[in-house]
Coordinates of C-alpha atoms and ligand atoms in Angstrom, one line a residue:
M1 CA 64.4 62.3 -118.4
F2 CA 63.5 60.4 -115.5
S3 CA 65.9 62.3 -113.3
T4 CA 64.5 65.6 -114.5
L5 CA 61.0 64.4 -113.6
A6 CA 62.2 63.4 -110.2
E7 CA 63.8 66.7 -109.6
M8 CA 60.4 68.2 -110.1
S9 CA 58.4 65.6 -108.2
V10 CA 56.8 66.2 -104.8
A11 CA 59.0 63.5 -103.6
S12 CA 62.2 65.4 -104.3
R13 CA 60.7 68.5 -102.6
L14 CA 59.9 66.2 -99.5
A15 CA 63.5 64.6 -99.6
P16 CA 65.0 67.2 -97.2
F17 CA 62.4 66.4 -94.6
G18 CA 63.7 62.7 -94.7
S19 CA 61.9 60.5 -92.2
T20 CA 60.5 62.3 -89.1
V21 CA 62.3 62.8 -86.0
F22 CA 59.7 60.9 -84.2
T23 CA 60.3 57.7 -86.4
E24 CA 64.0 57.8 -85.5
I25 CA 63.7 58.4 -81.9
T26 CA 60.8 55.7 -81.4
A27 CA 63.1 53.1 -83.1
L28 CA 65.9 54.1 -81.0
A29 CA 63.8 54.1 -77.9
R30 CA 62.7 50.7 -78.6
A31 CA 65.9 49.3 -79.3
H32 CA 67.3 50.5 -75.9
G33 CA 64.0 49.8 -73.9
A34 CA 63.8 53.5 -73.0
V35 CA 60.7 55.0 -71.3
D36 CA 59.1 56.9 -74.2
L37 CA 58.3 60.6 -73.4
G38 CA 59.0 61.3 -77.0
Q39 CA 56.1 61.1 -79.3
G40 CA 52.9 62.9 -78.3
Y41 CA 50.3 60.0 -78.1
P42 CA 48.6 59.1 -74.5
T43 CA 49.6 55.8 -72.8
W44 CA 45.8 55.3 -72.1
E45 CA 42.7 54.6 -74.2
G46 CA 40.0 57.4 -75.4
P47 CA 36.6 57.5 -73.5
D48 CA 34.2 54.5 -73.9
F49 CA 31.2 56.6 -75.0
V50 CA 33.2 57.8 -78.2
K51 CA 34.2 54.1 -78.9
E52 CA 30.9 52.8 -78.4
A53 CA 29.3 55.3 -80.9
A54 CA 31.8 54.3 -83.6
I55 CA 31.2 50.6 -82.7
E56 CA 27.5 51.4 -83.1
A57 CA 28.1 53.0 -86.4
I58 CA 29.8 50.0 -87.7
R59 CA 27.2 47.7 -86.6
H60 CA 24.4 49.5 -88.0
A61 CA 25.7 49.9 -91.5
S62 CA 27.5 53.4 -91.5
N63 CA 30.4 52.0 -93.5
Q64 CA 29.8 53.2 -97.0
Y65 CA 31.4 56.6 -98.5
P66 CA 29.9 59.5 -96.4
P67 CA 29.6 62.9 -98.0
S68 CA 32.9 64.5 -98.7
M69 CA 32.3 67.3 -96.5
G70 CA 31.5 65.0 -93.5
I71 CA 28.5 63.6 -92.2
A72 CA 25.7 66.1 -91.2
E73 CA 25.8 64.8 -87.5
L74 CA 29.4 65.6 -87.1
R75 CA 29.3 69.0 -89.0
E76 CA 26.4 69.9 -86.7
A77 CA 28.1 69.0 -83.7
I78 CA 31.2 71.0 -84.7
A79 CA 28.8 74.0 -85.2
R80 CA 27.2 73.6 -81.9
R81 CA 30.6 73.5 -80.2
W82 CA 31.6 76.5 -82.1
L83 CA 28.7 78.2 -80.9
T84 CA 29.2 77.4 -77.3
D85 CA 32.9 78.3 -77.3
T86 CA 32.8 81.6 -79.5
G87 CA 29.1 82.7 -79.5
M88 CA 29.2 82.8 -83.3
S89 CA 26.9 80.8 -85.5
V90 CA 28.6 78.9 -88.4
D91 CA 26.9 77.2 -91.3
P92 CA 27.6 73.4 -91.4
D93 CA 26.9 73.0 -95.0
T94 CA 29.0 75.9 -96.4
E95 CA 31.6 76.5 -93.7
I96 CA 32.7 73.3 -92.1
T97 CA 34.6 70.4 -93.7
V98 CA 35.4 67.2 -92.0
T99 CA 39.1 65.7 -92.6
S100 CA 41.2 62.9 -91.9
G101 CA 42.7 64.7 -88.9
C102 CA 44.2 68.1 -88.4
T103 CA 47.1 66.8 -90.7
E104 CA 44.9 66.6 -93.9
A105 CA 43.1 69.8 -93.0
L106 CA 46.5 71.4 -93.2
A107 CA 47.5 69.6 -96.5
A108 CA 44.2 70.6 -98.0
T109 CA 44.5 74.3 -96.9
F110 CA 48.1 74.6 -98.4
L111 CA 47.1 72.9 -101.5
G112 CA 43.7 74.7 -101.7
L113 CA 45.1 78.3 -101.1
F114 CA 48.6 78.8 -102.4
E115 CA 50.3 79.0 -105.6
P116 CA 54.1 78.3 -105.9
G117 CA 55.9 81.2 -104.7
D118 CA 53.3 82.5 -102.2
E119 CA 54.7 83.1 -98.9
V120 CA 53.5 81.9 -95.5
I121 CA 54.6 83.0 -92.2
L122 CA 55.4 80.3 -89.7
F123 CA 56.7 80.5 -86.3
E124 CA 59.6 78.5 -85.1
P125 CA 60.1 76.1 -83.3
V126 CA 57.5 74.8 -86.0
Y127 CA 55.4 71.6 -86.2
D128 CA 56.8 69.6 -89.2
A129 CA 53.5 69.4 -91.1
Y130 CA 53.9 73.1 -91.9
P131 CA 57.0 73.3 -93.8
V132 CA 55.9 70.0 -95.5
G133 CA 52.6 71.8 -96.5
C134 CA 54.9 74.5 -98.0
A135 CA 56.8 71.9 -99.9
L136 CA 53.6 70.3 -101.2
S137 CA 52.2 73.3 -102.4
G138 CA 55.2 75.3 -103.6
A139 CA 54.6 77.9 -100.9
V140 CA 57.8 79.4 -99.4
P141 CA 57.9 79.4 -95.6
R142 CA 59.2 82.6 -93.8
Y143 CA 60.1 82.0 -90.2
V144 CA 59.6 84.2 -87.1
T145 CA 61.3 82.7 -84.1
L146 CA 59.5 82.5 -80.8
H147 CA 62.8 83.0 -78.5
H148 CA 63.7 81.0 -75.5
P149 CA 63.0 81.3 -72.7
G150 CA 59.5 83.1 -72.7
F151 CA 58.6 82.1 -76.2
R152 CA 56.5 85.3 -76.8
L153 CA 55.4 86.4 -80.2
R154 CA 57.0 89.6 -81.1
A155 CA 55.0 91.8 -83.2
D156 CA 58.3 93.7 -84.7
E157 CA 59.8 90.4 -86.0
L158 CA 56.4 89.3 -87.4
E159 CA 56.1 92.7 -89.3
A160 CA 59.7 92.3 -90.5
A161 CA 58.7 89.0 -92.1
V162 CA 56.2 90.5 -94.5
T163 CA 56.9 90.8 -98.1
S164 CA 54.9 91.6 -101.2
R165 CA 54.4 87.9 -101.7
T166 CA 53.0 87.1 -98.1
R167 CA 49.7 85.4 -98.3
A168 CA 49.2 84.0 -95.0
V169 CA 50.2 83.4 -91.4
L170 CA 49.8 80.1 -89.7
V171 CA 49.3 80.1 -85.7
N172 CA 49.3 77.1 -83.4
T173 CA 47.8 77.7 -80.2
P174 CA 48.1 76.1 -77.7
H175 CA 51.7 75.6 -79.3
N176 CA 53.6 72.5 -79.9
P177 CA 56.5 72.5 -78.5
T178 CA 56.6 75.4 -76.4
G179 CA 53.5 75.0 -74.5
R180 CA 52.6 78.6 -75.2
V181 CA 48.9 79.8 -75.1
F182 CA 49.2 82.9 -77.0
D183 CA 47.5 85.8 -75.1
R184 CA 45.3 88.5 -76.4
A185 CA 47.9 91.0 -77.2
E186 CA 49.8 88.6 -79.1
L187 CA 46.9 87.3 -81.1
A188 CA 45.8 91.0 -81.7
A189 CA 49.2 91.6 -83.2
V190 CA 48.7 88.8 -85.7
A191 CA 45.2 90.1 -86.4
D192 CA 46.3 93.4 -86.9
L193 CA 49.0 92.3 -89.2
C194 CA 46.5 90.3 -91.4
R195 CA 44.1 92.9 -91.7
R196 CA 46.7 95.7 -92.7
H197 CA 48.5 93.4 -95.3
D198 CA 45.4 91.5 -96.4
L199 CA 46.5 88.1 -95.3
V200 CA 44.7 84.8 -94.5
A201 CA 45.1 83.4 -91.1
I202 CA 45.2 79.7 -90.5
T203 CA 45.1 78.5 -87.1
D204 CA 46.1 75.0 -85.7
E205 CA 44.0 74.3 -82.6
V206 CA 44.4 70.7 -82.0
Y207 CA 45.4 71.5 -78.3
E208 CA 42.4 73.8 -77.6
R209 CA 41.3 71.8 -74.7
M210 CA 44.6 71.5 -72.9
V211 CA 45.0 74.9 -71.3
Y212 CA 46.2 75.0 -67.9
D213 CA 47.1 78.8 -67.5
G214 CA 45.4 81.6 -69.4
E215 CA 42.7 81.1 -71.8
H216 CA 42.5 79.7 -75.3
L217 CA 41.6 82.6 -77.7
R218 CA 40.7 82.0 -81.3
L219 CA 41.8 84.3 -83.8
A220 CA 38.7 83.7 -85.9
T221 CA 36.8 85.6 -83.1
F222 CA 39.1 88.8 -83.2
P223 CA 37.5 92.0 -85.2
G224 CA 37.6 91.5 -88.9
M225 CA 39.1 88.2 -88.7
W226 CA 36.3 85.5 -89.4
E227 CA 36.5 86.5 -93.0
R228 CA 40.2 85.7 -93.5
T229 CA 40.6 82.7 -90.9
L230 CA 40.6 79.0 -91.3
T231 CA 40.4 77.2 -87.8
L232 CA 41.9 73.6 -88.1
S233 CA 41.4 71.1 -85.3
S234 CA 40.7 67.5 -84.5
I235 CA 39.5 65.2 -81.8
G236 CA 42.9 63.3 -81.6
K237 CA 44.3 65.0 -78.6
S238 CA 41.2 66.2 -76.8
F239 CA 39.7 62.7 -76.6
S240 CA 43.0 60.9 -76.5
L241 CA 42.3 59.0 -79.7
T242 CA 45.3 60.2 -81.8
G243 CA 45.0 57.1 -84.2
W244 CA 41.5 58.1 -85.2
K245 CA 42.7 60.9 -87.4
T246 CA 39.4 62.8 -87.5
G247 CA 39.5 66.5 -87.8
W248 CA 38.0 69.5 -89.4
A249 CA 38.5 73.1 -90.9
I250 CA 36.1 75.8 -90.1
G251 CA 36.0 79.1 -92.0
P252 CA 34.1 81.4 -94.4
E253 CA 32.6 80.0 -97.4
H254 CA 35.4 81.2 -99.8
L255 CA 38.1 79.8 -97.8
T256 CA 36.1 76.6 -97.2
A257 CA 35.7 76.3 -100.9
A258 CA 39.6 76.2 -101.4
V259 CA 39.9 73.5 -98.7
R260 CA 37.2 71.2 -100.0
A261 CA 38.5 71.7 -103.6
A262 CA 41.8 69.9 -102.5
H263 CA 40.1 67.5 -99.7
Q264 CA 37.9 66.1 -102.4
F265 CA 40.9 64.7 -104.3
L266 CA 43.1 64.1 -101.3
T267 CA 41.0 61.7 -99.2
F268 CA 37.5 62.5 -100.8
T269 CA 36.2 61.9 -97.3
T270 CA 37.0 60.6 -93.8
P271 CA 36.1 57.0 -92.4
N272 CA 32.5 57.1 -91.8
P273 CA 32.2 55.4 -88.4
M274 CA 34.9 57.6 -86.8
Q275 CA 32.8 60.5 -87.8
H276 CA 29.9 59.2 -85.8
G277 CA 32.4 58.5 -82.9
A278 CA 33.6 62.1 -83.3
A279 CA 29.9 63.5 -83.3
A280 CA 29.5 61.8 -80.0
A281 CA 32.7 63.1 -78.7
L282 CA 31.8 66.7 -79.3
A283 CA 28.4 66.3 -77.4
A284 CA 30.6 65.3 -74.1
P285 CA 29.5 67.3 -71.0
E286 CA 31.7 69.9 -69.7
D287 CA 32.8 67.6 -66.7
Y288 CA 34.7 65.6 -69.3
Y289 CA 37.1 68.5 -70.2
V290 CA 37.4 69.5 -66.3
E291 CA 38.7 66.1 -65.6
L292 CA 40.9 65.9 -68.8
V293 CA 42.4 69.2 -67.8
A294 CA 42.9 68.2 -64.2
G295 CA 44.9 65.1 -65.1
Y296 CA 47.1 66.9 -67.6
R297 CA 47.8 69.6 -65.0
R298 CA 48.7 67.0 -62.5
R299 CA 51.1 65.4 -65.0
R300 CA 52.5 68.7 -66.0
D301 CA 53.4 69.7 -62.4
L302 CA 54.9 66.2 -61.8
L303 CA 57.0 66.4 -64.7
T304 CA 58.2 70.1 -64.6
A305 CA 58.8 69.9 -60.8
G306 CA 61.1 66.7 -61.2
L307 CA 62.9 68.1 -64.3
A308 CA 63.8 71.2 -62.3
E309 CA 64.9 69.2 -59.5
L310 CA 67.1 67.3 -61.7
G311 CA 68.7 70.8 -62.6
F312 CA 67.0 71.3 -66.0
E313 CA 65.9 75.0 -66.6
V314 CA 62.2 74.5 -67.3
T315 CA 59.8 76.8 -69.0
V316 CA 56.5 75.7 -67.6
P317 CA 54.0 75.1 -70.3
E318 CA 50.7 77.1 -70.3
G319 CA 48.9 74.4 -72.5
A320 CA 49.4 71.5 -75.0
Y321 CA 51.2 68.3 -73.4
Y322 CA 55.0 69.1 -74.0
V323 CA 57.8 70.7 -71.9
L324 CA 61.0 72.2 -73.5
A325 CA 63.7 72.1 -71.0
D326 CA 67.2 73.6 -71.2
H327 CA 69.8 70.8 -70.8
T328 CA 73.0 72.8 -71.1
R329 CA 73.5 72.3 -67.3
F330 CA 74.5 68.8 -68.0
G331 CA 77.3 69.7 -70.4
F332 CA 76.3 68.2 -73.7
A333 CA 77.1 69.9 -77.1
D334 CA 73.7 69.8 -78.4
D335 CA 70.3 68.4 -78.1
V336 CA 71.0 65.5 -80.5
T337 CA 74.0 64.4 -78.4
F338 CA 72.1 64.9 -75.1
V339 CA 69.0 62.8 -76.5
H340 CA 71.3 59.9 -77.6
H341 CA 72.8 59.9 -74.0
L342 CA 69.3 60.1 -72.4
I343 CA 68.1 57.0 -74.6
E344 CA 71.2 54.9 -74.7
D345 CA 72.6 55.4 -71.2
V346 CA 69.8 56.9 -69.0
G347 CA 66.7 54.8 -70.6
V348 CA 64.5 57.8 -71.3
A349 CA 63.5 58.8 -74.9
A350 CA 62.7 62.5 -75.5
I351 CA 62.8 64.5 -78.8
P352 CA 65.8 66.9 -79.9
P353 CA 64.0 70.2 -80.9
S354 CA 66.7 71.5 -83.3
A355 CA 64.5 69.5 -85.7
F356 CA 61.7 72.2 -85.2
Y357 CA 64.0 75.2 -85.9
P358 CA 64.6 75.5 -89.6
V359 CA 66.4 79.0 -89.0
S360 CA 67.8 79.6 -85.7
D361 CA 69.9 77.2 -83.5
E362 CA 67.9 77.9 -80.4
G363 CA 66.7 74.5 -80.3
R364 CA 70.3 73.1 -79.7
R365 CA 70.1 73.8 -76.1
L366 CA 66.7 72.3 -75.6
V367 CA 65.0 69.0 -75.2
R368 CA 61.0 68.2 -75.5
F369 CA 59.5 65.8 -73.1
A370 CA 55.7 64.7 -73.6
F371 CA 53.6 64.5 -70.6
C372 CA 50.7 62.7 -72.1
K373 CA 51.9 59.6 -70.3
D374 CA 50.6 58.0 -67.1
E375 CA 52.0 59.1 -63.7
A376 CA 53.8 55.7 -63.3
T377 CA 55.6 56.1 -66.6
L378 CA 56.6 59.9 -65.8
G379 CA 57.7 59.0 -62.4
E380 CA 59.9 56.1 -63.7
A381 CA 61.6 58.5 -66.3
L382 CA 62.3 60.9 -63.5
R383 CA 63.7 58.1 -61.4
R384 CA 65.9 57.1 -64.4
M385 CA 67.0 60.5 -65.0
Q386 CA 68.6 60.8 -61.4
R387 CA 71.6 59.2 -63.3
L388 CA 72.2 62.7 -64.9
R389 CA 73.3 63.8 -61.6
S390 CA 76.3 61.7 -61.5
Ligands
LIG1 C1 50.3 71.1 -83.7 C2 49.9 69.8 -84.2 N1 49.1 70.0 -85.4 C3 48.5 68.8 -85.8 C4 48.7 67.6 -85.4 C5 48.1 66.4 -85.9 O1 46.9 66.4 -85.6 P1 45.9 65.0 -86.4 O2 46.3 63.8 -85.6 O3 44.5 65.4 -86.1 O4 46.3 65.0 -87.7 C6 49.5 67.4 -84.2 C7 49.9 66.1 -83.7 O5 50.9 65.9 -82.9 C8 50.2 68.5 -83.7 O6 51.0 68.7 -82.6

């Protein structure tokens, strides 16, 4: 009886995912003293004005349960930001939910919206929380590949993925790990598909501020899309506070109600002081973002130029903070073998992207480097990788 129960459990549905590739690579990197360009967290701290706001909140007794939907100050700050960015008004009481990071917003979305057997279109390379969201909710992922080297979204392949069971499409832009910032034509194709097949759109915009070429476009602002789109994001990346896990979901009342139904019993709410910090973060002047982007652009250019010089074939990322580089020139069988060599013999950690390709084998020729690392760290990694030449 126990084994039957276990087979039906969430644990068994999650078993195929094992531990994340990040956990394994981080442990291996530590064991070998490798410079870590693997996991996507910055080597520097978030801004003081945000940390001070959270400290003030702790000192002044904002330490009890906040409302499940999030404190009013943060929901209002999110609404103001949305108005500035899109020109659209959003109701902080019925259309915004604060969550414990974008990760919880994703889980609440999957659990709140889907029945077992519903199909969700995902793009590969895929961020691991999406197939896990499917496994949690019983939804079935249908993958559309963003093909190397351009990683463009192809409307014909998107259309071919639709069946009578399709309920939603999930778009991550700027995209981890390709660095794509989807352009107007690509997002218009998604919007068109959603309208014609009556699909929900879920967008993961955690890298919304990290755009170096092109423009961050929000699917929710395309004609007819507000009513069917949930926009998910968080402060982790934009404010170099990945450990804060403070995010949100924005969408029309009927979709917000579904997110809140699950969120209420997943975490109920998000730590109160961090919400005060996040509200301060979202009031940051434009200068803050200008500086953030300038720093990231410098680091991107340093890493991509260095990798190209070493012999990698590099697709320069338009956004986010990762580079996918083609390692085939160095003669290794696949990405996992190459990354092991890189960590154990060269002393640099990176991520083997085949973990992000559930369907195609296009990830085997690639390796992902993160450039949310200070310039000294990037420089040291490039110096060590000179060994690849011999
Ligand atoms: C595409 C994407 N979505 C979501 C997350 C997680 O966001 P959060 O830390 O706010 O839960 C990450 C973190 O790496 C990510 O890369």
